[in-house]
Amino acid sequence: MLLQNILLTSTPGVGKTTLGKELASRSGLKRLKYFNMGDLAQEGQLYNGYDEEYDCPILDEDRVVDELENQMREGGTIVDYHGCDFFPECWFQVVFVLRTDNSVLYKRLETRGYGEKKLKDNIQCEIFQVLYEEAIAF
């Protein structure tokens, strides 16, 4: 029997990476495999440009899907990403949307060196539950 695939989604800075790594380590015998989409994209250079406004690379979503496809078929995968809109729905049996207090999130993003616009937009995303609504529609 295949293990279920899990998507952890949230605004950056909420705790996806911390939770994903902890779940994978507690699953024992490496039964669950953890993939951070930022790390995967960086390792494989899965980008198709650079966003000057937000000072970050633009993910090549098609290449990311191609890169993960075989792993997702095997099951037992935890995926960490700040959205779910480009993943095939059939990949995930469980989706968790993580949340945190806005003042805590603000401090975390500020510590990461986020610019004012990027910081403001991410806080608004959390306030308006954008990723929660996206996951519900998923």
Tab-separated table of C-alpha atoms in Angstrom:
chain	number	residue	atom	x	y	z
A	1	MET	CA	0.000	0.000	0.000
A	2	LEU	CA	1.312	3.435	-0.947
A	3	LEU	CA	1.805	6.035	1.723
A	4	GLN	CA	-0.154	9.240	1.289
A	5	ASN	CA	1.384	12.411	-0.107
A	6	ILE	CA	1.125	15.526	2.050
A	7	LEU	CA	1.233	19.180	1.009
A	8	LEU	CA	2.242	21.753	3.617
A	9	THR	CA	1.315	25.237	2.462
A	10	SER	CA	1.419	28.650	4.079
A	11	THR	CA	2.696	32.162	3.779
A	12	PRO	CA	6.518	32.158	3.942
A	13	GLY	CA	7.788	32.198	7.521
A	14	VAL	CA	4.892	30.352	9.145
A	15	GLY	CA	6.678	27.026	9.736
A	16	LYS	CA	6.295	24.686	6.747
A	17	THR	CA	9.958	23.722	6.673
A	18	THR	CA	10.191	23.120	10.415
A	19	LEU	CA	7.052	20.963	10.423
A	20	GLY	CA	7.920	19.094	7.219
A	21	LYS	CA	11.379	18.108	8.422
A	22	GLU	CA	9.996	17.066	11.802
A	23	LEU	CA	7.265	14.898	10.234
A	24	ALA	CA	9.775	13.200	7.952
A	25	SER	CA	12.224	12.533	10.790
A	26	ARG	CA	9.516	11.124	13.057
A	27	SER	CA	8.133	8.827	10.353
A	28	GLY	CA	10.987	6.396	11.024
A	29	LEU	CA	13.131	4.513	8.545
A	30	LYS	CA	12.806	7.422	6.137
A	31	ARG	CA	9.263	6.328	5.265
A	32	LEU	CA	8.211	9.892	4.460
A	33	LYS	CA	10.415	11.939	2.169
A	34	TYR	CA	10.502	15.708	2.554
A	35	PHE	CA	10.849	18.144	-0.368
A	36	ASN	CA	11.156	21.895	0.041
A	37	MET	CA	10.257	23.422	-3.326
A	38	GLY	CA	12.666	26.324	-2.849
A	39	ASP	CA	15.573	23.939	-2.269
A	40	LEU	CA	14.506	21.646	-5.122
A	41	ALA	CA	14.283	24.586	-7.518
A	42	GLN	CA	17.649	25.941	-6.433
A	43	GLU	CA	19.410	22.569	-6.737
A	44	GLY	CA	17.956	21.921	-10.206
A	45	GLN	CA	17.946	25.570	-11.338
A	46	LEU	CA	14.216	25.197	-12.036
A	47	TYR	CA	13.670	28.879	-12.767
A	48	ASN	CA	12.423	30.816	-15.756
A	49	GLY	CA	13.351	34.344	-14.767
A	50	TYR	CA	13.845	36.763	-11.916
A	51	ASP	CA	11.288	38.994	-10.201
A	52	GLU	CA	13.012	42.329	-9.581
A	53	GLU	CA	10.111	43.695	-7.540
A	54	TYR	CA	10.242	40.868	-4.980
A	55	ASP	CA	13.965	40.180	-5.410
A	56	CYS	CA	13.563	36.453	-6.026
A	57	PRO	CA	13.760	33.898	-8.847
A	58	ILE	CA	10.586	32.871	-10.685
A	59	LEU	CA	9.818	29.171	-10.369
A	60	ASP	CA	9.413	27.195	-13.599
A	61	GLU	CA	6.306	25.321	-12.474
A	62	ASP	CA	6.267	22.855	-15.393
A	63	ARG	CA	9.841	21.774	-14.688
A	64	VAL	CA	9.078	21.415	-10.964
A	65	VAL	CA	6.120	19.139	-11.748
A	66	ASP	CA	8.289	17.078	-14.114
A	67	GLU	CA	11.003	16.816	-11.450
A	68	LEU	CA	8.576	15.548	-8.780
A	69	GLU	CA	6.319	13.319	-10.851
A	70	ASN	CA	8.007	9.951	-10.209
A	71	GLN	CA	8.437	10.653	-6.507
A	72	MET	CA	4.773	11.567	-6.145
A	73	ARG	CA	3.711	8.301	-7.789
A	74	GLU	CA	5.712	6.370	-5.179
A	75	GLY	CA	3.823	8.066	-2.325
A	76	GLY	CA	5.043	8.993	1.117
A	77	THR	CA	6.091	12.479	0.072
A	78	ILE	CA	5.833	15.692	2.069
A	79	VAL	CA	5.925	18.787	-0.158
A	80	ASP	CA	6.593	22.232	1.330
A	81	TYR	CA	5.478	25.184	-0.797
A	82	HIS	CA	3.664	28.486	-0.361
A	83	GLY	CA	0.833	27.541	-2.693
A	84	CYS	CA	-0.917	24.623	-4.324
A	85	ASP	CA	-2.328	26.043	-7.539
A	86	PHE	CA	0.109	24.471	-10.016
A	87	PHE	CA	0.356	20.972	-8.533
A	88	PRO	CA	-1.909	18.250	-9.959
A	89	GLU	CA	-4.756	17.713	-7.472
A	90	CYS	CA	-4.371	13.933	-7.672
A	91	TRP	CA	-0.895	14.144	-6.129
A	92	PHE	CA	-2.041	14.913	-2.584
A	93	GLN	CA	-4.313	13.065	-0.216
A	94	VAL	CA	-3.725	15.534	2.631
A	95	VAL	CA	-3.232	19.326	2.508
A	96	PHE	CA	-2.324	21.343	5.593
A	97	VAL	CA	-2.559	25.138	5.551
A	98	LEU	CA	-0.398	26.506	8.356
A	99	ARG	CA	-1.166	29.849	10.014
A	100	THR	CA	0.496	32.074	12.588
A	101	ASP	CA	-0.070	35.352	14.377
A	102	ASN	CA	0.643	38.321	12.100
A	103	SER	CA	2.981	40.032	14.566
A	104	VAL	CA	5.064	36.844	14.842
A	105	LEU	CA	5.103	36.486	11.062
A	106	TYR	CA	6.115	40.118	10.557
A	107	LYS	CA	9.136	39.690	12.843
A	108	ARG	CA	10.184	36.460	11.105
A	109	LEU	CA	9.995	37.989	7.628
A	110	GLU	CA	11.737	41.149	8.769
A	111	THR	CA	14.546	38.997	10.211
A	112	ARG	CA	14.852	37.273	6.821
A	113	GLY	CA	15.499	40.660	5.254
A	114	TYR	CA	12.294	40.920	3.228
A	115	GLY	CA	11.843	44.284	1.520
A	116	GLU	CA	8.919	46.494	2.562
A	117	LYS	CA	6.634	45.531	-0.365
A	118	LYS	CA	7.346	41.812	-0.073
A	119	LEU	CA	6.822	41.974	3.690
A	120	LYS	CA	3.545	43.890	3.366
A	121	ASP	CA	2.198	41.592	0.634
A	122	ASN	CA	2.976	38.443	2.628
A	123	ILE	CA	1.319	39.832	5.764
A	124	GLN	CA	-1.770	40.768	3.725
A	125	CYS	CA	-1.790	37.272	2.239
A	126	GLU	CA	-1.920	35.878	5.775
A	127	ILE	CA	-4.572	38.352	6.955
A	128	PHE	CA	-6.872	37.662	4.003
A	129	GLN	CA	-6.309	33.886	4.154
A	130	VAL	CA	-5.311	33.768	0.495
A	131	LEU	CA	-3.558	30.400	0.738
A	132	TYR	CA	-6.375	28.914	2.805
A	133	GLU	CA	-8.880	29.915	0.114
A	134	GLU	CA	-6.575	28.517	-2.576
A	135	ALA	CA	-6.328	25.200	-0.723
A	136	ILE	CA	-10.115	24.992	-0.278
A	137	ALA	CA	-10.529	25.449	-4.036
A	138	PHE	CA	-7.823	22.823	-4.642
